[in-house]
Amino acid sequence: MKKVLIVDDASFIRMLVKKLLTENGFEIAGEAEDGKSGVEKYKELKPDIVTMDITMPIMSGIEALKEIMEFDRNANVMMLTAMGQQSMVLEAINFGAKSFVVKPFKDDIFINTIKQILL
Amino acid sequence: MSNYNSNDALLEVFIFELSQLINQLEEQILTNEKMNYYSDSAVNEIFRIMHTLKGSSVMMGFENISSLAHSMEDLFYYIRRDGGQAIDFSELVDILLECVDFLKVEELKIREGYSLEGENSELLKKIKNLIPTINKEIKVKKIPCNNEILFSPISSQKDENNADHFYQAHIRFEDEISMENMRAYSIVHNLREVQNEIYYIPLDIIDNPDSAKIICKNGFYIFIRTGCCYETINNILRKALFINQLDLIEISDAKEFKQQVELFIQEDLMDEKIEIIDEQRDNVFEIRNEKSLSMQQNYVSAQESSVSMQHSFFGTQENSVSVQQNNISSQNNHFSTQQNHNSSQQSIISVNVTKLDKLMDLVGEMVIAKAMVIQNSDLAGLTLNNFNKSARQLNKITAEIQDMVMAIRMVPLSTTFHRMHRIIRDMNKKLGKETELIIIGENTEVDKNIIEHISDPLMHLIRNSVDHGIEMPEERILKGKSKSGNITIEAKNSGSDVHIQIKDDGKGLDRKKILQKAKENHMLTKTEEDISDSELFNMILSPGFSTKEIITEFSGRGVGMDVVSTNIELVGGSVSVESIPEQGTTITLKIPLTLAIIDGINIKVGSTFYTIPTTNIKEFFRPDITNIIRDPHGNNMIMVRGQCYLILKLADLFEVKGASSDFSNGIMIMMEENEKIICLFADELLGQQQVVVKTLPDYILRSKKIKGISGCTLLGNGGISLIIDVAALLRLDV
Amino acid sequence: MTEIDLSDSVTEEDTQKGRYLTFTLGKETYGLEIRYVTEIICIQAITELPELSEYLKGIINLRGKIIPVMDVRLRFKKDYCEYNDRTCIIVININEISVGLIVDGVSEVLSIDEKDIVDPPKINSTFQNGYIKNIGKVGSDVKLLLDCKKLLSEDELVEIDKAIS
C-alpha cells in the first residue's frame, strides 16, 4: 500500500482527505498542520506522496515544497489549493510540485491525481 | 445513543473549526483596530484565515460562506500586494465586522441544521467597492495592438542541437478539472529543458485566470522547436494529468512553423481583444448604475488613454512576466515577516464533550459504589484493620480520579471574556461613549457546562454598565474623571468557587430611584432607613425591575438582570451588587467550580433524607427551648449569641410526614448564603458525605420547579437524598 | 417477587406490536404496549417530593438512575390503596423519558390480534377513559388498552377534567 503524508492546517480537511484515502486503499503515513512540521515528518516518514495545502501558518506550502524537493529530488508532492490562487499554483509548479487539486474537488479527481502521480 | 456516522463527524469538525476561525478573525480585526492600520502579519493572518475558511466551506458545499470568504480573501490579497493606504480604514473595519457577523449567523444555522440562505450579495458588493479602481485599470492596459506583432518566442534556449524538429501539439483537458491554465503551464514547464523555442496559445495562461475558459473551449496549443524526436516529446506530453485529447504533429520546416505560429497568435489576440472590450463595456454599465460620478470619470479617462495606448505583443508579455515576478517577491516578503502562529506547541487533542459527560457520570457512580462498599451495613461492628487500610487507599485514588476528571472538563474563561471586546466596541459606537475593557485572570478555569451559562449574563452586565453606568465623555471630564470609562472583568478562584467581578467606574446606582421603584413594586419589607444599601441594590435582580425611563435596544426592560441571576443560579451560583455613587458599580458572580460533586451534610426529616451543601453551613447545635420565641406573625425565631434568626421547619415547608415538631428533639442547622442566615430544624444529623449531584428527572421538572430543592443524590445505603437549595429557601422568607 | 426483565423476550419491533403487558387495578385489567415497557420491579422506597401533583409520588433509585413514579390509581382518580408486597412498578420509556407506574399487580403478556381490537366508547363516562386508546378482546374478557403517551402528558388532565365537570 502506498503511504501518504497529509499536510494541511485545517483539521477538517485532514479528516476528509484521510477518510478518502483510506477508503481507496492508501495508507496514511502521518499528518502535519503546518509547513515546518510537514517537512520534518517527510524526512522522518519518507512517504510515497505528500498532499500539501498551499496556505499554512509558520511555513507555507510553497516553502515546505521547496524544502522537501531540496531534500528529495524525486519527491511526489501534490498541492491542495482553493480556487483563485493562480500565482501560488504557478510557483508550486515551478518548484516541482507534481500536480495540484483545486477545492472543491470531486473525490475521484483527487484519487486519480494521486494515482497518476504514483504511476 | 446517537449513531455517529462519518458525515456527522465531518460536519462537527467543520463547525468546530468554523467557530475557531471566526473567533480568530474577529480577534485579529479588533486587536489591530486601535492602531488604525493593519500590520503585515495581521494582513497575512487574516488572508490565511479566509483562505482556509474558503477551502473548507467550499468542500462542504456552503456556497455563501465560501463566496464571502473568497471576496474577503481577494480584498486582503489586494491589501497585501498594494498596501492598504487607498482604503478608508474605519470603513474597512466596519465591513469586516459585518462579514464576521454574517459568518456567525451562518455558523448558528449550520449548528441548528437549518438551510443556509444567507443573502450575501450586498456584502460582496460593499467589499468589491472597497478595492479601488486601480485594479480595473490594469485590465484596460492589456489591449494588444494588431499591427506590431513581434514574432518572439515565449522562451528559448541558446544551444542549437543537431537537426531541429518542429512540432505542434493540441491538447484538451478533461472536463471539470478546473484551473486548466495552470495545468497547461505545468506542461510547458515540463518541456522547458528540451525546447529551443516554444510558443503557446493562449498566451496569458500565467496571469489571466480566464484563459482557463479559452483552453476549455479551444484546447491548448504548443509550438515547439526542439532537438528531440517525436517519441520523446510525446512521452513528456502524455505524462501530464487529465489529458482528454492529445494531437501531436510534426511540422516539416521552419517556414511553415513560423506561419502556423503567426496564424494562431493572431487569432488568439483577436479573441482576447473582443473579450476585453466586452468586459469594459459591462464595467461602464455597472459604474453608471452605481452612480459614483468620480469613478465614472476616472474610468472614462482611462478608456480614452487606452485607445491611444498601443502595446506591442512583446511588451504585453513583459508586463505579465514582471507582474509575476512581483508576485513572487511579495510572497518572499510575506514569508520572512510572518510571525509565529498564536497556537502553542503543546500536544492538544480535542475530545467530544459527550465522552467527557459520560466519564463524569461514571466517576459519580464510582463515588457512590465506593461509599456503598465502605459504608456497607454488613461491616458494622467488625474490626477491619486491613480492610480499612485498603479502603483509605481506595478513597485516595478515587479522589484523585475525581480531581483529574474535573480538571479535564475545565475550560479557561478567556474566550468568553474576549468576546466582550466586541460588545464594548459596538456599544461605544452606538451610544457615542468611550469605554476601555480590562481583563484580569482570564486563565481562570471553569467547568465546560458552566461556561455556556456565563456568556449571556456577562454580555448583559457589560451592556448594562456601558448603557447605564458609564457617562458620556464630556460628562466624565466635567466630573474630573478620565475621558474614557473603565470596565474591569476579573476572575479568580476562591475556595470551591470562582468569583467573577464586573466593575465599572461610572456613576453608580441611584439609591433614591431604586427605593422609589421598590416601593412601586411593593417590594419593600423594611423601612427606608433600615434597608441597607446592599439589600436595596440586590433588588435590581428581581424580575420587572428597571429604573431606566426609556427602554433602549439594549436595556431598560427590566428583563435583563433577572435573566442574569436566573442563569447564574441555574449553575448553583449567586449574584451580588455593590455600588458607590459617582464612583461606580461592582457586580460579583459567585460560581461553583463544578456542578457535579459537592461536600454535603446529610440530615433526616421524618422519613425523608436531605443534604445541605457544606459551604452553606455555618454551624449546628441542639437548640435550647428557652431561646426559641414566636413573633407576632407566627414565625419561630431563635436567639443565638444575641442575634435573632428565623427558624425554618422543613417538615412544614415540604409537608414531610412523621417529622418531629418538638424543638427539643432535633437539631438546628444554621445555614448561610450571601450573608443571609436562617436556621433549619431537622430530626437527625447523619453525617458528612461527598455527594454526587444528580438533577431531578426532567419529567418532574417540567411539571413544576420545586423551590428549595436543587437536585438529588444517592446515599451510601441506596436511598435518595434531596439536595437543599439554600439560596432559594432564604429568598422564600425574605 | 423478582425483577422481570422483558428486553430479551422480543426480537423485532414488528413482533411487539400486538403484544401487551396487562396489570390490575382493583377489578379492572389494563394493557400497555410492550414496546414501551423496559422492566418490572417490586415496590421500593419512594422519596417524596413536595409540591407535586397527587399522583406523582416522588422518585426512586433504579440502579443509579433517578426515576419519577406515578400512582396509576390516583392518576385515574380512583381510591388510594396502601402498597403491599404485591404492588409493582412498571417502568415505561417513551421518547427517552422513563417513568415508573405503580400498579396493584402485574398479570401477563398477551398477544392480541388487530381484529380483536376495537375503538373505545365515544362517551367519556368514566375518568379513566381519557387514557384508553382502544379495547382488546381476549376470550370472554375485555382489556382496557392504555395510551401511554396520554398517561404521561400533563395537559390532557386539564381537558379531561373539564369534560367531566
XYZ file of C-alpha atoms in Angstrom, chain C residues 13-114:
102
model
C -40.096 -4.199 16.540
C -42.830 -5.785 14.495
C -43.402 -8.721 16.791
C -44.068 -6.310 19.645
C -46.892 -4.503 18.031
C -49.696 -6.746 19.063
C -48.277 -7.596 22.466
C -49.474 -6.079 25.687
C -48.455 -6.266 29.316
C -51.524 -6.464 31.449
C -51.852 -5.258 35.012
C -54.621 -4.886 37.517
C -56.083 -2.018 39.400
C -58.786 -3.338 41.646
C -61.175 -5.303 39.458
C -60.115 -3.940 36.122
C -57.355 -5.121 33.871
C -55.410 -2.750 31.727
C -52.901 -3.306 28.994
C -49.762 -1.445 27.974
C -47.966 -1.874 24.672
C -44.921 -3.967 25.394
C -42.642 -1.821 23.335
C -42.797 0.930 25.906
C -42.103 -1.303 28.878
C -38.477 -1.633 29.925
C -38.815 -3.516 33.206
C -40.990 -4.502 36.125
C -39.808 -4.192 39.709
C -41.161 -4.618 43.187
C -42.327 -1.649 45.124
C -39.412 0.027 46.871
C -38.733 3.082 48.976
C -40.022 6.214 47.328
C -38.550 9.601 48.141
C -41.380 12.053 48.252
C -41.121 15.443 46.650
C -43.121 18.441 47.753
C -45.442 20.450 45.562
C -46.137 17.753 43.005
C -49.488 16.576 41.702
C -51.083 13.998 43.923
C -50.467 11.087 41.597
C -46.742 11.836 41.243
C -45.491 10.053 44.267
C -41.881 11.019 44.064
C -38.667 9.430 42.847
C -36.898 6.127 43.169
C -33.377 4.921 42.678
C -33.201 2.396 39.884
C -29.632 1.133 39.808
C -28.271 4.627 39.988
C -30.834 6.246 37.753
C -33.385 8.561 39.312
C -36.870 7.811 38.032
C -40.158 9.509 38.845
C -43.042 7.272 39.859
C -46.728 7.708 39.302
C -49.542 6.062 41.191
C -51.861 4.942 38.419
C -54.803 4.595 40.744
C -54.546 8.222 41.718
C -53.955 9.140 38.127
C -57.282 7.619 37.257
C -58.797 9.360 40.239
C -59.549 6.092 41.961
C -59.134 5.483 45.646
C -55.675 5.192 47.015
C -54.612 1.746 48.101
C -51.839 1.049 50.550
C -48.848 -0.567 48.952
C -48.063 -4.139 49.870
C -45.522 -6.649 48.748
C -47.510 -7.474 45.659
C -47.521 -3.902 44.431
C -45.359 -3.468 41.353
C -43.743 -0.685 39.458
C -43.829 -0.946 35.686
C -41.089 1.169 34.175
C -42.004 2.599 30.797
C -39.863 4.619 28.471
C -41.252 6.970 25.835
C -39.000 9.321 23.901
C -36.145 8.827 26.351
C -38.350 9.659 29.352
C -38.579 6.938 31.940
C -41.463 6.826 34.405
C -42.433 4.141 36.880
C -46.110 3.218 37.122
C -47.288 1.916 40.469
C -49.917 -0.733 39.990
C -51.671 -3.310 42.168
C -50.187 -6.235 40.352
C -48.871 -7.448 37.049
C -50.679 -10.225 35.166
C -49.183 -11.475 31.931
C -48.044 -10.626 28.451
C -50.794 -11.135 25.885
C -50.810 -11.183 22.175
C -53.873 -9.517 20.818
C -54.664 -9.639 17.121
C -55.579 -6.438 15.375
